[in-house]
Coordinates of N, CA and C in Angstrom, one line a residue:
Chain A
D1 N -28.8 7.8 61.1 CA -28.2 8.8 61.5 C -27.5 9.3 60.4
A2 N -27.2 11.0 60.4 CA -27.0 11.9 59.4 C -25.2 11.6 59.3
G3 N -24.6 11.5 60.1 CA -23.3 11.1 60.0 C -22.4 12.2 60.5
V4 N -21.2 12.1 60.8 CA -20.3 13.5 60.9 C -20.9 14.6 60.2
I5 N -21.0 15.5 60.7 CA -21.4 16.8 60.0 C -20.0 17.8 60.1
Q6 N -19.8 18.3 59.3 CA -18.6 19.4 59.0 C -18.8 20.5 58.3
S7 N -18.8 21.8 58.8 CA -19.1 23.2 58.3 C -17.7 23.7 58.4
P8 N -17.7 24.9 57.5 CA -17.8 24.4 56.0 C -17.4 23.6 55.4
R9 N -17.8 23.3 54.3 CA -16.7 22.4 53.7 C -15.5 22.6 52.5
H10 N -15.9 24.3 52.6 CA -14.5 24.7 51.8 C -14.7 26.0 52.4
E11 N -13.3 26.6 52.6 CA -12.9 27.8 53.3 C -11.8 28.2 52.6
V12 N -11.8 29.6 51.9 CA -10.8 30.3 51.3 C -10.5 31.3 52.3
T13 N -9.4 31.9 52.7 CA -9.1 32.8 53.7 C -7.3 33.0 53.3
E14 N -7.4 34.4 53.9 CA -6.1 35.0 53.4 C -5.2 34.8 54.8
M15 N -3.9 34.9 54.4 CA -3.3 34.8 55.6 C -3.2 35.7 56.7
G16 N -2.8 35.3 57.9 CA -3.2 36.2 59.3 C -4.9 36.1 59.3
Q17 N -5.8 35.7 58.8 CA -7.1 35.3 59.3 C -7.6 34.6 60.2
E18 N -8.5 34.4 61.0 CA -8.6 33.4 62.2 C -9.8 32.3 61.2
V19 N -9.3 31.2 61.3 CA -10.1 30.2 60.7 C -11.0 29.1 61.8
T20 N -12.3 29.1 61.6 CA -12.9 28.2 62.7 C -13.7 27.2 61.7
L21 N -13.4 25.8 62.3 CA -13.9 24.6 61.3 C -14.6 24.0 62.4
R22 N -15.9 23.3 62.3 CA -16.7 23.1 62.9 C -17.3 21.6 62.9
C23 N -17.5 21.0 63.7 CA -17.9 19.5 63.4 C -19.0 19.1 64.8
K24 N -20.1 18.0 64.2 CA -20.9 17.4 64.9 C -21.2 16.1 64.8
P25 N -20.5 15.3 65.8 CA -20.1 14.0 65.8 C -21.6 13.2 65.8
I26 N -21.6 11.8 65.5 CA -22.3 11.2 65.4 C -23.0 11.0 66.9
S27 N -24.7 11.5 67.2 CA -25.0 11.1 68.7 C -24.7 9.9 69.4
G28 N -24.1 9.7 70.6 CA -24.1 8.6 71.2 C -22.5 8.2 71.1
H29 N -21.9 8.4 70.3 CA -20.4 8.6 70.0 C -19.7 9.0 71.3
D30 N -18.3 8.3 72.0 CA -18.1 8.8 72.9 C -16.4 9.5 72.9
Y31 N -15.9 9.6 71.6 CA -14.9 9.9 71.1 C -14.9 11.0 69.8
L32 N -14.1 11.9 70.0 CA -14.0 13.1 68.6 C -12.5 13.2 68.3
F33 N -12.0 13.1 67.2 CA -10.6 13.2 66.4 C -10.9 14.6 65.2
W34 N -9.7 14.9 65.4 CA -9.4 15.7 64.4 C -8.1 15.7 63.7
Y35 N -8.2 15.4 62.3 CA -7.1 14.9 61.8 C -7.1 16.3 60.5
R36 N -5.6 15.9 59.6 CA -5.1 17.1 58.6 C -4.9 16.3 57.5
Q37 N -5.0 16.2 56.6 CA -4.4 15.1 55.4 C -4.0 16.2 54.0
T38 N -3.0 16.1 54.2 CA -1.9 16.9 52.7 C -1.2 15.7 52.2
M39 N -0.8 16.0 50.9 CA -0.2 15.3 49.9 C 0.8 15.0 50.7
M40 N 1.8 16.0 51.2 CA 2.9 15.6 51.7 C 3.0 14.8 52.8
R41 N 2.3 15.3 53.5 CA 2.3 14.5 54.9 C 1.0 13.5 55.1
G42 N 0.3 13.3 54.1 CA -0.5 12.0 54.4 C -1.7 12.8 55.5
L43 N -2.3 11.6 56.4 CA -3.4 12.2 57.5 C -2.8 12.2 58.9
E44 N -2.6 13.0 59.4 CA -2.0 13.2 60.7 C -3.3 13.8 61.9
L45 N -2.9 12.9 62.9 CA -4.0 13.2 63.7 C -3.7 14.2 65.0
L46 N -4.5 15.4 65.1 CA -4.1 16.4 65.3 C -4.2 16.5 67.2
I47 N -5.8 16.1 67.5 CA -6.0 16.1 68.8 C -7.7 15.0 69.0
Y48 N -7.3 14.4 70.1 CA -8.6 13.9 70.0 C -9.3 14.1 71.7
F49 N -10.5 13.9 71.8 CA -11.5 14.1 72.9 C -12.3 12.7 73.4
N50 N -12.4 12.6 74.5 CA -13.4 11.5 75.2 C -14.2 12.3 76.0
N51 N -15.2 11.9 75.9 CA -16.5 12.4 76.6 C -16.2 14.0 77.3
N52 N -16.0 14.7 75.5 CA -15.7 16.3 75.5 C -14.4 16.5 76.2
V53 N -13.5 15.7 76.6 CA -12.5 16.4 77.3 C -11.1 16.0 76.5
P54 N -10.1 16.7 76.3 CA -9.0 16.9 75.5 C -8.2 15.6 76.0
I55 N -8.0 14.6 75.3 CA -7.0 13.4 75.8 C -5.6 13.8 75.6
D56 N -5.4 14.1 74.0 CA -3.9 14.1 73.5 C -3.9 15.1 72.5
D57 N -3.1 16.2 72.6 CA -3.1 17.3 71.8 C -1.6 17.0 70.8
S58 N -1.1 16.3 71.5 CA 0.6 16.4 70.6 C 0.4 16.4 69.2
G59 N -0.3 16.2 68.7 CA -0.3 16.4 67.0 C -0.8 17.7 66.4
M60 N -1.2 18.9 67.4 CA -1.5 20.1 67.0 C -0.3 20.7 66.7
P61 N 0.1 21.3 65.6 CA 1.4 21.9 64.9 C 2.0 22.6 65.8
E62 N 1.1 23.9 66.3 CA 1.8 25.4 67.1 C 0.6 25.7 67.8
D63 N 1.0 26.5 68.7 CA -0.1 27.2 69.3 C -0.9 28.3 68.6
R64 N -0.9 28.2 67.5 CA -2.1 28.8 66.5 C -3.2 27.7 66.0
F65 N -3.0 27.0 66.5 CA -3.9 25.8 66.7 C -4.7 25.5 68.0
S66 N -5.8 25.6 68.0 CA -6.8 25.2 69.3 C -8.1 24.4 68.9
A67 N -8.3 23.8 69.6 CA -10.0 23.0 69.7 C -10.4 22.9 70.9
K68 N -11.9 23.0 70.7 CA -12.7 22.8 71.7 C -13.6 22.0 71.9
M69 N -14.3 21.2 72.7 CA -15.7 20.5 72.9 C -16.3 20.8 73.8
P70 N -17.4 22.1 73.7 CA -18.1 22.3 74.6 C -19.2 21.2 75.4
N71 N -19.9 20.7 74.2 CA -20.7 19.5 74.7 C -20.4 18.4 73.7
A72 N -21.3 17.3 74.0 CA -21.2 16.1 73.4 C -21.5 16.0 71.8
S73 N -21.9 17.3 71.4 CA -22.5 17.6 70.0 C -21.9 18.7 69.2
F74 N -21.0 19.0 69.5 CA -20.0 19.9 68.9 C -18.9 20.1 69.5
S75 N -18.0 20.3 68.4 CA -16.4 20.8 68.6 C -15.7 21.5 67.6
T76 N -15.1 22.3 67.5 CA -14.4 23.3 66.7 C -13.0 23.2 67.0
L77 N -12.2 23.9 65.5 CA -10.6 23.5 65.7 C -10.4 25.0 64.9
K78 N -9.8 25.7 65.8 CA -9.7 27.0 65.1 C -7.9 27.5 64.9
I79 N -7.8 28.1 64.0 CA -6.4 28.2 63.7 C -6.5 30.1 63.5
Q80 N -5.6 30.6 64.4 CA -5.2 32.0 64.3 C -3.9 32.2 65.0
P81 N -3.1 33.3 63.9 CA -3.7 33.7 62.8 C -3.2 32.4 61.5
S82 N -3.7 32.1 60.7 CA -3.7 31.4 59.3 C -2.2 31.4 58.6
E83 N -2.0 30.5 57.9 CA -0.6 30.6 57.3 C -0.9 30.1 55.8
P84 N -0.3 30.2 54.7 CA -0.6 29.3 53.7 C -0.1 27.6 54.1
R85 N 0.7 27.5 54.9 CA 0.9 26.0 55.0 C -0.1 25.3 55.9
D86 N -1.0 25.9 56.1 CA -2.1 25.4 56.7 C -3.0 24.6 55.8
S87 N -2.9 25.1 54.6 CA -3.9 24.8 53.4 C -3.7 23.0 53.7
A88 N -5.2 22.7 53.5 CA -5.0 21.1 53.6 C -6.9 20.8 53.9
V89 N -6.7 19.4 53.7 CA -8.5 19.0 54.3 C -8.5 18.4 55.8
Y90 N -9.2 19.1 56.6 CA -9.6 18.9 57.9 C -10.5 17.8 58.0
F91 N -10.3 17.0 58.5 CA -11.3 15.7 59.0 C -11.6 15.7 60.1
C92 N -13.0 15.6 60.5 CA -13.5 15.4 62.1 C -13.5 13.7 62.0
A93 N -13.7 13.1 63.1 CA -14.1 11.9 63.3 C -14.8 11.4 64.5
S94 N -15.6 10.4 64.7 CA -16.3 9.8 65.7 C -16.5 8.7 65.9
S95 N -16.0 8.0 67.4 CA -16.2 6.7 67.6 C -16.9 6.3 68.5
F96 N -17.6 5.0 68.6 CA -18.1 4.2 69.4 C -17.8 2.9 69.6
W97 N -18.1 1.9 70.7 CA -18.0 0.5 70.6 C -18.9 0.0 70.0
R98 N -18.1 -1.3 69.0 CA -19.1 -1.8 68.8 C -18.3 -3.4 68.2
A99 N -18.9 -4.7 68.2 CA -18.2 -5.3 67.7 C -17.2 -5.7 68.3
R100 N -16.6 -5.6 69.6 CA -15.5 -5.8 69.9 C -14.0 -5.2 69.8
S101 N -14.9 -3.6 69.4 CA -13.5 -2.7 69.2 C -14.4 -1.5 69.1
Y102 N -13.5 -0.5 69.0 CA -14.1 0.7 68.7 C -14.2 1.1 67.2
E103 N -15.0 1.8 66.6 CA -15.0 2.4 65.4 C -15.1 3.7 65.0
Q104 N -14.3 4.3 64.0 CA -14.4 5.5 63.7 C -15.0 5.9 62.5
Y105 N -15.6 7.1 62.6 CA -16.6 7.4 61.4 C -16.0 9.0 61.2
F106 N -15.7 9.3 59.8 CA -15.2 10.2 59.3 C -16.3 11.1 58.8
G107 N -16.2 12.5 58.9 CA -17.0 13.3 58.0 C -16.5 13.6 56.9
P108 N -17.2 14.6 55.8 CA -16.8 14.9 54.7 C -15.6 15.7 54.2
G109 N -14.8 16.3 55.5 CA -13.9 17.1 55.5 C -14.2 18.5 55.0
T110 N -13.2 19.2 55.5 CA -13.4 20.8 55.2 C -12.1 21.0 54.3
R111 N -12.1 21.2 53.1 CA -10.9 21.8 52.4 C -10.9 23.3 52.6
L112 N -9.4 23.6 53.3 CA -8.8 24.9 53.7 C -8.3 25.3 52.8
T113 N -7.7 26.5 52.3 CA -7.0 27.1 51.1 C -6.7 28.4 52.0
V114 N -5.4 28.5 52.3 CA -5.0 30.1 52.9 C -3.7 30.8 51.7
T115 N -4.7 31.5 51.3 CA -3.8 32.4 50.4 C -2.7 33.6 50.7
Chain B
G1 N 8.8 0.0 68.4 CA 7.5 1.3 68.7 C 6.2 0.2 67.9
N2 N 5.2 1.1 67.8 CA 3.9 0.5 67.2 C 4.1 1.5 65.8
S3 N 3.9 0.5 64.5 CA 3.9 1.2 63.0 C 3.0 0.3 62.4
V4 N 3.0 1.0 61.0 CA 2.0 0.0 60.1 C 2.9 0.5 58.6
T5 N 3.0 -0.4 57.9 CA 3.6 -0.4 56.5 C 2.7 -0.7 55.4
Q6 N 2.5 0.0 54.4 CA 1.8 -0.1 53.5 C 2.2 -0.2 52.0
M7 N 1.7 -1.0 51.4 CA 2.1 -1.4 49.9 C 2.0 0.1 48.9
E8 N 3.2 0.5 48.5 CA 3.2 1.8 48.2 C 2.1 1.5 46.2
G9 N 1.6 2.8 46.4 CA 1.1 2.8 44.7 C 1.6 3.5 44.1
P10 N 0.8 4.0 43.1 CA -0.7 3.2 42.5 C -0.5 2.0 42.2
V11 N -1.8 1.2 42.3 CA -2.2 0.3 41.6 C -3.1 0.3 40.6
T12 N -2.5 -0.2 39.3 CA -3.2 -0.1 37.9 C -3.9 -1.3 38.0
L13 N -5.3 -1.4 37.8 CA -5.6 -2.8 37.1 C -6.7 -3.0 36.3
S14 N -7.0 -3.7 35.5 CA -8.2 -3.8 34.5 C -9.3 -4.1 35.2
E15 N -10.8 -4.0 34.6 CA -11.8 -4.5 35.6 C -11.9 -6.0 35.7
E16 N -12.2 -6.4 36.8 CA -12.5 -8.2 37.0 C -11.1 -8.7 37.3
A17 N -9.9 -7.9 37.6 CA -8.6 -8.5 37.8 C -8.7 -8.7 39.5
F18 N -7.8 -9.2 39.8 CA -7.7 -9.6 41.1 C -6.8 -8.7 42.4
L19 N -7.0 -8.2 42.9 CA -6.5 -7.1 43.9 C -6.0 -7.8 45.2
T20 N -4.2 -7.2 45.5 CA -4.1 -7.6 47.0 C -3.3 -6.4 46.8
I21 N -3.5 -5.7 48.5 CA -2.9 -4.5 48.8 C -2.3 -4.9 50.3
N22 N -1.0 -5.1 49.9 CA -0.2 -5.6 51.5 C -0.4 -4.6 52.2
C23 N -0.3 -5.3 53.7 CA -0.2 -4.1 55.0 C 0.6 -5.0 55.9
T24 N 1.5 -4.6 56.3 CA 2.4 -5.0 58.1 C 2.2 -4.3 59.2
Y25 N 2.4 -4.5 60.1 CA 2.7 -3.8 61.5 C 3.3 -4.3 62.1
T26 N 3.9 -3.3 63.0 CA 4.6 -3.8 64.1 C 4.2 -3.6 65.4
A27 N 4.3 -4.3 66.4 CA 3.2 -3.8 67.7 C 3.9 -4.6 68.9
T28 N 3.6 -4.2 70.1 CA 4.2 -5.1 71.3 C 2.8 -6.1 71.6
G29 N 1.8 -5.2 71.4 CA 0.6 -6.3 71.6 C -0.2 -6.6 70.6
Y30 N -1.4 -6.6 70.6 CA -2.3 -7.6 69.4 C -3.4 -6.4 69.1
P31 N -3.1 -5.8 68.0 CA -4.2 -4.7 67.8 C -5.4 -4.6 67.1
S32 N -6.1 -4.1 67.0 CA -7.4 -4.6 66.1 C -7.0 -4.1 64.9
L33 N -7.8 -4.5 64.0 CA -7.0 -3.9 62.7 C -8.1 -3.7 61.5
F34 N -8.2 -2.4 61.0 CA -8.9 -2.0 59.9 C -8.6 -1.5 58.5
W35 N -9.3 -1.3 57.5 CA -8.9 -1.1 56.2 C -10.2 0.1 55.9
Y36 N -9.6 0.9 55.6 CA -10.4 2.1 55.4 C -10.2 2.6 54.0
V37 N -11.4 3.2 53.1 CA -11.6 3.5 51.7 C -11.9 5.1 51.7
Q38 N -11.0 5.8 51.1 CA -11.0 7.2 50.7 C -11.7 7.3 48.8
Y39 N -13.0 7.5 48.7 CA -13.1 8.2 47.1 C -12.7 9.4 47.1
P40 N -12.7 10.2 45.6 CA -12.0 11.3 45.4 C -13.3 12.3 46.1
G41 N -12.6 13.3 47.1 CA -13.4 14.4 47.6 C -14.3 14.2 48.6
E42 N -13.8 12.8 49.5 CA -14.8 12.4 50.3 C -13.6 12.2 51.7
G43 N -14.6 11.9 52.6 CA -13.8 11.2 53.9 C -13.7 9.9 54.0
L44 N -12.7 9.1 54.9 CA -12.4 8.0 54.9 C -13.7 7.3 55.5
Q45 N -14.1 6.1 54.8 CA -15.3 5.0 55.3 C -14.8 3.9 55.6
L46 N -15.0 3.5 56.7 CA -14.8 1.8 57.4 C -15.0 1.1 56.4
L47 N -13.8 0.3 56.0 CA -14.3 -0.7 55.1 C -14.9 -2.4 55.5
L48 N -13.5 -2.6 56.5 CA -13.8 -3.8 57.4 C -13.1 -3.8 58.5
K49 N -13.2 -5.0 59.1 CA -12.2 -4.8 60.5 C -12.3 -6.6 61.1
A50 N -11.2 -6.5 61.6 CA -11.0 -7.8 62.4 C -10.2 -7.4 64.0
T51 N -10.8 -8.0 64.6 CA -10.0 -7.5 66.1 C -9.5 -8.9 67.1
K52 N -9.2 -10.1 66.2 CA -8.2 -11.0 66.9 C -7.4 -11.8 65.9
A53 N -6.8 -12.5 66.3 CA -5.8 -13.2 65.0 C -7.2 -14.3 64.6
D54 N -6.8 -14.4 63.2 CA -7.4 -15.5 62.2 C -8.9 -15.1 62.0
D55 N -9.0 -13.9 62.7 CA -10.4 -13.3 61.8 C -10.2 -12.8 60.2
K56 N -11.4 -13.0 59.6 CA -11.5 -12.4 58.5 C -12.7 -11.2 58.4
G57 N -12.4 -10.3 58.0 CA -13.1 -9.1 57.8 C -13.5 -9.4 56.6
S58 N -14.9 -8.9 55.9 CA -15.3 -8.7 54.7 C -16.6 -7.5 54.7
N59 N -16.4 -7.1 53.4 CA -17.4 -6.3 53.3 C -17.4 -5.7 51.7
K60 N -18.0 -5.9 50.6 CA -18.2 -5.1 49.3 C -17.2 -6.0 48.8
G61 N -17.2 -7.4 48.9 CA -16.6 -8.3 48.1 C -14.9 -8.3 48.5
F62 N -14.7 -7.5 49.7 CA -13.1 -7.2 49.7 C -13.1 -8.2 51.2
E63 N -11.9 -8.5 51.3 CA -11.6 -9.6 52.6 C -9.8 -9.1 53.2
A64 N -10.1 -9.4 54.3 CA -9.0 -9.3 54.7 C -9.0 -10.2 55.8
T65 N -7.9 -11.0 56.1 CA -7.6 -11.7 57.3 C -6.5 -11.5 58.4
Y66 N -7.1 -11.5 59.8 CA -5.5 -11.2 60.6 C -4.5 -12.2 61.0
R67 N -3.7 -12.0 60.5 CA -2.2 -13.0 60.8 C -1.3 -12.6 61.4
K68 N -1.7 -13.3 62.7 CA -0.7 -12.6 63.7 C 0.8 -13.2 63.6
E69 N 0.8 -14.6 62.8 CA 2.4 -14.8 62.5 C 3.1 -14.2 62.1
T70 N 2.6 -13.5 60.7 CA 3.1 -12.4 60.0 C 2.9 -10.9 60.4
T71 N 2.2 -11.0 61.2 CA 1.8 -9.5 61.5 C 0.9 -8.7 60.5
S72 N 0.2 -9.1 59.6 CA -0.2 -8.8 58.3 C -1.6 -9.1 58.6
F73 N -2.3 -8.0 57.2 CA -3.7 -7.6 57.3 C -3.9 -7.3 55.7
H74 N -3.6 -8.0 54.9 CA -3.7 -7.6 53.6 C -4.7 -7.6 53.1
L75 N -5.4 -6.9 52.2 CA -6.7 -6.5 51.4 C -6.9 -7.4 50.2
E76 N -8.1 -8.0 49.9 CA -8.2 -8.4 48.6 C -9.3 -8.5 48.3
K77 N -9.4 -8.9 46.6 CA -10.7 -8.8 46.0 C -10.6 -9.6 45.0
G78 N -11.6 -10.1 44.6 CA -11.3 -11.3 43.3 C -11.6 -11.0 42.2
S79 N -12.5 -9.6 42.2 CA -12.9 -9.1 40.6 C -13.4 -7.6 41.0
V80 N -12.2 -7.0 40.4 CA -12.5 -5.5 41.0 C -13.2 -4.5 39.7
Q81 N -13.8 -3.4 40.1 CA -14.7 -2.8 39.2 C -14.1 -1.5 39.4
V82 N -14.7 -0.8 38.2 CA -13.8 0.7 37.9 C -14.6 1.2 39.4
S83 N -15.8 1.3 40.1 CA -16.2 2.0 41.0 C -15.1 1.6 42.1
D84 N -14.2 0.6 42.1 CA -13.2 0.4 43.2 C -12.2 1.5 43.4
S85 N -11.8 2.3 42.4 CA -10.9 3.4 42.3 C -11.1 4.2 43.1
A86 N -10.0 4.2 44.6 CA -10.2 4.9 45.3 C -8.8 5.2 46.2
V87 N -8.7 5.7 47.1 CA -7.5 5.2 48.0 C -7.5 4.5 49.2
Y88 N -7.0 3.4 49.6 CA -7.5 2.1 50.7 C -6.1 2.9 51.4
F89 N -6.3 2.6 52.8 CA -5.6 2.5 54.1 C -6.1 1.8 54.9
C90 N -4.6 1.2 55.3 CA -4.3 0.4 56.4 C -4.5 0.7 57.7
A91 N -5.0 0.3 59.0 CA -4.8 1.1 59.9 C -5.4 0.3 61.2
P92 N -4.0 -0.2 61.8 CA -3.7 -0.7 63.1 C -4.6 0.2 64.3
M93 N -5.4 -0.5 65.3 CA -5.5 0.3 66.6 C -5.0 -0.5 67.8
F94 N -3.7 0.0 68.2 CA -2.7 -0.6 68.7 C -3.7 -0.4 70.6
S95 N -3.9 -1.7 71.0 CA -4.1 -1.6 72.5 C -3.4 -0.4 73.4
G96 N -3.9 0.1 74.1 CA -3.8 0.8 75.4 C -3.9 2.4 74.6
G97 N -3.9 2.7 73.3 CA -3.7 3.7 72.7 C -5.0 4.6 72.6
Y98 N -5.7 4.5 73.6 CA -7.3 5.5 73.7 C -7.9 5.2 72.1
N99 N -7.9 3.9 71.5 CA -8.5 3.8 70.3 C -8.1 4.7 69.5
K100 N -7.2 5.3 69.4 CA -6.2 5.8 68.1 C -5.9 4.9 67.0
L101 N -6.2 5.6 66.2 CA -5.9 4.4 64.7 C -4.6 5.4 64.0
I102 N -3.7 4.3 63.8 CA -2.6 4.9 63.1 C -2.7 4.4 61.8
F103 N -2.5 5.4 60.7 CA -2.9 5.1 59.5 C -1.6 4.8 58.9
G104 N -1.6 4.0 57.6 CA -0.5 3.8 56.9 C -0.7 4.9 55.6
A105 N 0.3 4.8 54.7 CA 0.4 6.2 53.7 C -0.7 6.3 52.9
G106 N -1.6 5.1 52.7 CA -2.6 4.7 51.6 C -2.0 4.4 50.2
T107 N -3.0 3.7 50.0 CA -2.4 2.9 48.5 C -3.5 3.1 47.3
R108 N -3.1 3.9 46.5 CA -4.3 4.3 45.3 C -4.2 3.2 44.4
L109 N -5.5 3.1 44.1 CA -5.9 1.9 43.3 C -6.6 2.6 41.8
A110 N -6.3 2.2 40.9 CA -7.1 2.7 39.4 C -7.4 1.5 39.0
V111 N -8.8 1.4 38.6 CA -9.2 0.3 37.8 C -9.7 0.8 36.4
H112 N -9.4 -0.2 35.3 CA -10.0 1.0 33.8 C -10.2 -0.4 33.1
P113 N -11.6 0.2 32.5 CA -12.5 -0.4 32.1 C -12.0 -1.7 31.0

């Protein structure tokens, strides 16, 4: 399997612009997670889905952030409008049940820079 | 509430030295326990896990034992290599949490030749 695929790998945008990050989970995985990683705050869980349905979005920082999962093989995280403090690495992860627990597998991340 | 505390870094070792990175958790139940590793510029990779008390997870020479009595899951390796330089995250998965992982702050390991 190709693993979790994220695009783009790098995104540089100006403040106020809309940003869309994309994720393709591993086939057969039934959970999908979006995380944000910064030096100051570490790794933060933003939102996660089970069978394409959002379960918990309490980590989404503000209404400027939204996430969708229209089908089992695709999810997006959108920031509109973007701000410099949104600069971070955004990870997507998917999980499935294996050997008595769920296991999460991470994508390579999207490094977002908002100027 | 449920939480995890991880040893602060950075940890700097010479090649072939013994490694221990401490991890403790507080929980109302019995979580599954994971260690993830993040190499520079990459995503997190699952390193090992243990799902019940006294289980030992192992991979790539790393080991960690699920200690219920001390609520700990310390990561060890007998002889580190330069290629082990990375950030290591301890992450319990608490029961009833829809398989959410709670990540520690991460411990940076630097191994010198």
